[in-house]
CSV table of C-alpha atoms in Angstrom, one decimal:
chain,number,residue,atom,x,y,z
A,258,UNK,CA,4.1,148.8,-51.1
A,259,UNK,CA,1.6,151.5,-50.2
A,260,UNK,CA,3.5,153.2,-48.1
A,261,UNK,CA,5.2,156.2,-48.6
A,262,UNK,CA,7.7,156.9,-46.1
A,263,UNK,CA,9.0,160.8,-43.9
A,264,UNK,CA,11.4,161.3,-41.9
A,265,UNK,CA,12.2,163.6,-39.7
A,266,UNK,CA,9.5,163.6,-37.5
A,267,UNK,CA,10.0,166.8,-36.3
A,268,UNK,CA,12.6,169.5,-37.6
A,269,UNK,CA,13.7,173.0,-35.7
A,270,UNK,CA,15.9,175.7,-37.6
A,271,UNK,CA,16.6,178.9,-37.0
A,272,UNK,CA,15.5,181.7,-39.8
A,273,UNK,CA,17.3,181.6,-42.6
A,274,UNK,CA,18.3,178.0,-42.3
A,275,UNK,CA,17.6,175.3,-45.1
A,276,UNK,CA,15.0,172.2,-43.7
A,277,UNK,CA,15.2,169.1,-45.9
A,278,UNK,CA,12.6,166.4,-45.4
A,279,UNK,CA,13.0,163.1,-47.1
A,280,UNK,CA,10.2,160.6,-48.4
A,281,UNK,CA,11.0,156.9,-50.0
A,282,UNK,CA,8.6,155.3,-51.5
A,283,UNK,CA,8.4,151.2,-52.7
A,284,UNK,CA,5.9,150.9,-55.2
A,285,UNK,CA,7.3,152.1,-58.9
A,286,UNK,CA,3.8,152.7,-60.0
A,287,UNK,CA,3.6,156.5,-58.6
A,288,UNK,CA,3.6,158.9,-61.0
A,289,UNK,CA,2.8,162.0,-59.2
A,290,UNK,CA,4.1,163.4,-55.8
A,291,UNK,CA,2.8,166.8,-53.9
A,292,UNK,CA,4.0,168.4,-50.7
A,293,UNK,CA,1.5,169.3,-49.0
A,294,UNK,CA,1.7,172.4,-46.0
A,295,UNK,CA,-0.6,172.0,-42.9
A,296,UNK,CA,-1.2,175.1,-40.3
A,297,UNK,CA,-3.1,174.0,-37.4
A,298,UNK,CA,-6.7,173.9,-37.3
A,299,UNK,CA,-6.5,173.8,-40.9
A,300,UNK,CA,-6.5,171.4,-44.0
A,301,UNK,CA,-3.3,170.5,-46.0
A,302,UNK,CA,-2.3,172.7,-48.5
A,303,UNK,CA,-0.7,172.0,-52.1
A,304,UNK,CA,2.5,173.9,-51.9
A,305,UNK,CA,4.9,171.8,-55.0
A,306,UNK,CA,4.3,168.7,-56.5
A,307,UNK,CA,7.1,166.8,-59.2
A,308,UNK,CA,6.5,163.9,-61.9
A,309,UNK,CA,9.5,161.1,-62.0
A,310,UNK,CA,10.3,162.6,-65.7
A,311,UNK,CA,12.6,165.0,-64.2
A,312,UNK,CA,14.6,165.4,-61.0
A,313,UNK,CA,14.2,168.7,-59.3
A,314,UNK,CA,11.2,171.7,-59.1
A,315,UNK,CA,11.6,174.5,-57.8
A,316,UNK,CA,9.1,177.5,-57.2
A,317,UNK,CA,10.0,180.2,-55.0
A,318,UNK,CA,11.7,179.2,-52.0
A,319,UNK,CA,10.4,175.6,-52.2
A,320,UNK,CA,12.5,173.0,-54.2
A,321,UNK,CA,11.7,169.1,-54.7
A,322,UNK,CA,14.7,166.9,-55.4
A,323,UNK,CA,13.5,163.4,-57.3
A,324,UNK,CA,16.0,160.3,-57.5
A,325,UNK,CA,13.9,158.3,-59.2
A,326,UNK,CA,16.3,154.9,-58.8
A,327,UNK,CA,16.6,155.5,-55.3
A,328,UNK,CA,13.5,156.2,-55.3
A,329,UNK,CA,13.2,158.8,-53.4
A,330,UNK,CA,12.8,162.5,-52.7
A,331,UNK,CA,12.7,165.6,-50.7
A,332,UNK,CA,11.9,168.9,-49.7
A,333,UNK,CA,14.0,172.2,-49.3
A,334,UNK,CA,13.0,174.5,-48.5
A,335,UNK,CA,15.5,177.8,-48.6
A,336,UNK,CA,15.5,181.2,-46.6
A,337,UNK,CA,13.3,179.5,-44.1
A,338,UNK,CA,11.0,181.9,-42.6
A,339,UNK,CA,8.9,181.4,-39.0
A,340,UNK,CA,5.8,181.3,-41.4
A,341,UNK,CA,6.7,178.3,-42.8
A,342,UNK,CA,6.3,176.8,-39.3
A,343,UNK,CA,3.9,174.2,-40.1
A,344,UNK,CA,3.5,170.1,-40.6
A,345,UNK,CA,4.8,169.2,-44.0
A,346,UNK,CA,3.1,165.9,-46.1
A,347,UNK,CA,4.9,164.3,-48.9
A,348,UNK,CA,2.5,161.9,-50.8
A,349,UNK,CA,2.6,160.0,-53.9
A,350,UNK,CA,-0.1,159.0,-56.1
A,351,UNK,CA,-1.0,156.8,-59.6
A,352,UNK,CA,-2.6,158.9,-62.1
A,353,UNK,CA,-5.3,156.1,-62.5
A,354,UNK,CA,-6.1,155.5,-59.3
A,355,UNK,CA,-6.1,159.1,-58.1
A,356,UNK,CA,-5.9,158.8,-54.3
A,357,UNK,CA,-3.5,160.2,-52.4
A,358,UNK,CA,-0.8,158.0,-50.2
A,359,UNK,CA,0.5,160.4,-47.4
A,360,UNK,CA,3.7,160.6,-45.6
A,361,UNK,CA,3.1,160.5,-41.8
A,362,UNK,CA,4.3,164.5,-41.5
A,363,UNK,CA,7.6,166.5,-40.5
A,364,UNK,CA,6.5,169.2,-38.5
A,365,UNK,CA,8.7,172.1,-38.9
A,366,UNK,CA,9.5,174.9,-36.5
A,367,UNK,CA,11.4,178.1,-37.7
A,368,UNK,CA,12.5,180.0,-34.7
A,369,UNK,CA,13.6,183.6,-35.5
G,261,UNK,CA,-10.1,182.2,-54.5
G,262,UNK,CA,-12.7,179.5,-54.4
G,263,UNK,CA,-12.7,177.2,-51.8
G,264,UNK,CA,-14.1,173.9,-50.3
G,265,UNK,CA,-15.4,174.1,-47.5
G,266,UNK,CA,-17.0,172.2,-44.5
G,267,UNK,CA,-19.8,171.6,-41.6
G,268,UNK,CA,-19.7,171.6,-39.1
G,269,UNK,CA,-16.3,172.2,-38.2
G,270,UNK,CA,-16.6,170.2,-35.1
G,271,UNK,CA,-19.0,167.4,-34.3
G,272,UNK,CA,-19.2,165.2,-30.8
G,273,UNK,CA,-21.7,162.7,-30.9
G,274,UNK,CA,-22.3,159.5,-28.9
G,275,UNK,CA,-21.1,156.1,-30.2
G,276,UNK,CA,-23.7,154.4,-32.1
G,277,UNK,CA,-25.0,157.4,-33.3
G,278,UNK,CA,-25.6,158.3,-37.0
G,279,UNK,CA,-23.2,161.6,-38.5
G,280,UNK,CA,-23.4,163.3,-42.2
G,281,UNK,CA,-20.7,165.4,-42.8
G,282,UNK,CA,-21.2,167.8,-45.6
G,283,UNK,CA,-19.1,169.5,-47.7
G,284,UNK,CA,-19.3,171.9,-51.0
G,285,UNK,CA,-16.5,171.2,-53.4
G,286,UNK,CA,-15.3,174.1,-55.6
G,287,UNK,CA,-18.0,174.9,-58.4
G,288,UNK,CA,-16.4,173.5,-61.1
G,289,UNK,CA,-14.9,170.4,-60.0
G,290,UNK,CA,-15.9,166.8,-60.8
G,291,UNK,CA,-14.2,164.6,-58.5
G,292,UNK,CA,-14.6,164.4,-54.8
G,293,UNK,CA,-12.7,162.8,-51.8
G,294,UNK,CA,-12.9,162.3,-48.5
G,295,UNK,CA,-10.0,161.6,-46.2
G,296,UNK,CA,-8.9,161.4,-42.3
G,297,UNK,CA,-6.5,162.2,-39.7
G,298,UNK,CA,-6.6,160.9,-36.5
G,299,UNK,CA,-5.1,163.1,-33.9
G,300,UNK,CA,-1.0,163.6,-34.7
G,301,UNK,CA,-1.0,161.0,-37.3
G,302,UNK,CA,-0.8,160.9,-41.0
G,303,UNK,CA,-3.9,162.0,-43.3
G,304,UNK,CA,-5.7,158.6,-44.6
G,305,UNK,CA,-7.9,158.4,-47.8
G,306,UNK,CA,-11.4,157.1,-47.6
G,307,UNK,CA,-13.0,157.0,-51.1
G,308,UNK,CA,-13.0,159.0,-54.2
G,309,UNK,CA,-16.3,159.6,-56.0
G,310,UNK,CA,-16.7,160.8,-59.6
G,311,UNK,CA,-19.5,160.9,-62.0
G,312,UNK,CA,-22.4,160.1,-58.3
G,313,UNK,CA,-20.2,156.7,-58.0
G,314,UNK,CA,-17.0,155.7,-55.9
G,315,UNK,CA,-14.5,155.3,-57.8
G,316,UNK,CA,-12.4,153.9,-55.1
G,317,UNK,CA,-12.6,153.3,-51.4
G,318,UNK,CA,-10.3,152.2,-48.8
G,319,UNK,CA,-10.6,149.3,-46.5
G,320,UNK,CA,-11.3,151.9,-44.0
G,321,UNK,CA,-14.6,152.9,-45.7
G,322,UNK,CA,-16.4,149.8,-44.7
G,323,UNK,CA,-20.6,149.0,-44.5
G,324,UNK,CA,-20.6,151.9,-41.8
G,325,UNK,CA,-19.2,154.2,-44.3
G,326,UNK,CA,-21.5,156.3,-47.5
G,327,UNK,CA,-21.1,159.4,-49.6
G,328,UNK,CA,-23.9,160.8,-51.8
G,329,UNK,CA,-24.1,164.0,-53.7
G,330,UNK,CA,-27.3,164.7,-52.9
G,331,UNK,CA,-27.7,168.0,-55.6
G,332,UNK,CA,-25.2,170.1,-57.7
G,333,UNK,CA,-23.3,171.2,-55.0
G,334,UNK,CA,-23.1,169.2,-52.0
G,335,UNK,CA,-20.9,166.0,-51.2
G,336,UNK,CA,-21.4,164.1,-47.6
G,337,UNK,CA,-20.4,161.6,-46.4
G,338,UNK,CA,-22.4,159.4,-43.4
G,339,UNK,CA,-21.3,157.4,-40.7
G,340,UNK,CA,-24.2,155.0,-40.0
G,341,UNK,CA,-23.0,154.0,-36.4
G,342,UNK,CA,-20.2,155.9,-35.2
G,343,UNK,CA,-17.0,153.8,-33.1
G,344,UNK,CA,-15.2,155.8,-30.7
G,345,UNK,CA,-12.1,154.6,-33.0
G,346,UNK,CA,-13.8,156.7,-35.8
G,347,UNK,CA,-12.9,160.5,-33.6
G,348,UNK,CA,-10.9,162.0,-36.1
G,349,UNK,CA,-10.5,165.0,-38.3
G,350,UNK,CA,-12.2,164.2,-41.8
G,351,UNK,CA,-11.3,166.3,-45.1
G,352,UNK,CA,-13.0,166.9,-47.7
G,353,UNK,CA,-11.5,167.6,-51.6
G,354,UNK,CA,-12.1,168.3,-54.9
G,355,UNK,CA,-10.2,168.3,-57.9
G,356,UNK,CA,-11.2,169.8,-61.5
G,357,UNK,CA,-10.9,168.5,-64.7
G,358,UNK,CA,-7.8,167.7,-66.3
G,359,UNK,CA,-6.4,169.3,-63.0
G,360,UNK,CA,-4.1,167.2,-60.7
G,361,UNK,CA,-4.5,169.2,-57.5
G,362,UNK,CA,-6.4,168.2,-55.0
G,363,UNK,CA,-8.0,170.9,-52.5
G,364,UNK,CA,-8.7,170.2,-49.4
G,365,UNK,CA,-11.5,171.6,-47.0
G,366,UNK,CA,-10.7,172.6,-43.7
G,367,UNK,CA,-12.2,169.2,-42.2
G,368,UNK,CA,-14.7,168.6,-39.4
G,369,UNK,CA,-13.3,167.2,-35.9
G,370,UNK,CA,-15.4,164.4,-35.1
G,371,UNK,CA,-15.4,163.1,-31.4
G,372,UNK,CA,-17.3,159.7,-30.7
G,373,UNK,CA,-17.6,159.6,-27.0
């Protein structure tokens, strides 16, 4: 019920292309949900986070789709460039509780 | 742009042995975490700690496990006697008031021979 599920594992595109990567979650209770961006060597970085109240974000190239029944949702993320090459977390959270529930990671490779 | 950050960025240490992390949350924030990531998997929370009390701690932080804020600025957390099972890349965050984000350090590899 903790869980928070990613798939793909691992995701190459060419520049330009448009990666999604998918996350389902069980437990109704989360109320907040961040994408976080990892380089290597490096910690994960907030890069768009959505409530269930609505269904999609979007800020720059990065959008968040939300289906709330399905419970689910997913990253785009549009004009991919080869410095978005990188391991991408979804993760949900309660606002109560305040700990982060990650997704296992999509690493993404954007040749050119 | 503030930052946390983190020492040492790497640690190896022998099993048994005793490790403090430390880490110095961005200046302004009140709540502190401490998460890990064993090598290619997913990132793990360990406990959250507001007001110099856990708030919340997994079933990963066990007896082994402690976090203090020792003054205004530092958070650690301890590893009283390390398992080889505890190698791993541990995070440190922070997050402000009112403020969802959390930011995350640039961790410390930790390698229990």
């Amino acid at each position: 019920q903790q869980q928070v599920k990613q798939s793909p594992q691992s995701l190459i595109v060419q520049k330009g292309g448009i990666p999604i990567i998918n996350c389902a979650y069980e437990n109704t209770a989360f109320d907040y949900f961040p994408w976080y961006q990892q380089f290597p060597g490096k910690g994960p970085a907030l890069l768009i986070a959505i409530r269930p109240d609505v269904s999609e974000k979007k800020e720059g190239r990065f959008t968040i789709s939300f289906n709330k029944s399905a419970k689910q949702f997913s990253l785009h993320i549009m004009d991919s460039q080869p410095g978005d090459s990188a391991t991408y977390f979804c993760a949900a959270s309660i606002s109560n509780t305040d700990k982060l529930i990650f997704g296992t990671g999509t690493r993404l490779q954007v040749f050119p | 742009e503030p930052e946390v950050t983190q020492t040492p960025s790497h640690q190896v240490t022998q099993m048994g042995q005793e490790v403090i992390l430390r880490c110095v949350p961005i200046s302004n924030h009140l709540y502190f975490y401490w998460y890990r990531q064993i090598l290619g998997q997913k990132v793990e929370f360990l406990v959250s700690f507001y007001n110099n009390e856990i708030s919340e701690k997994s079933e990963i932080f066990d007896d082994q496990f402690s976090v203090e804020r020792p003054d205004g600025s530092n958070f650690t957390l301890k590893i009283r006697s390390t398992k080889l099972e505890d190698s791993a890349m541990y995070f440190c965050a922070s997050r402000g008031p009112g403020r969802e984000t959390q930011y995350f350090g640039p961790g410390t590899r930790l390698l229990v021979l």
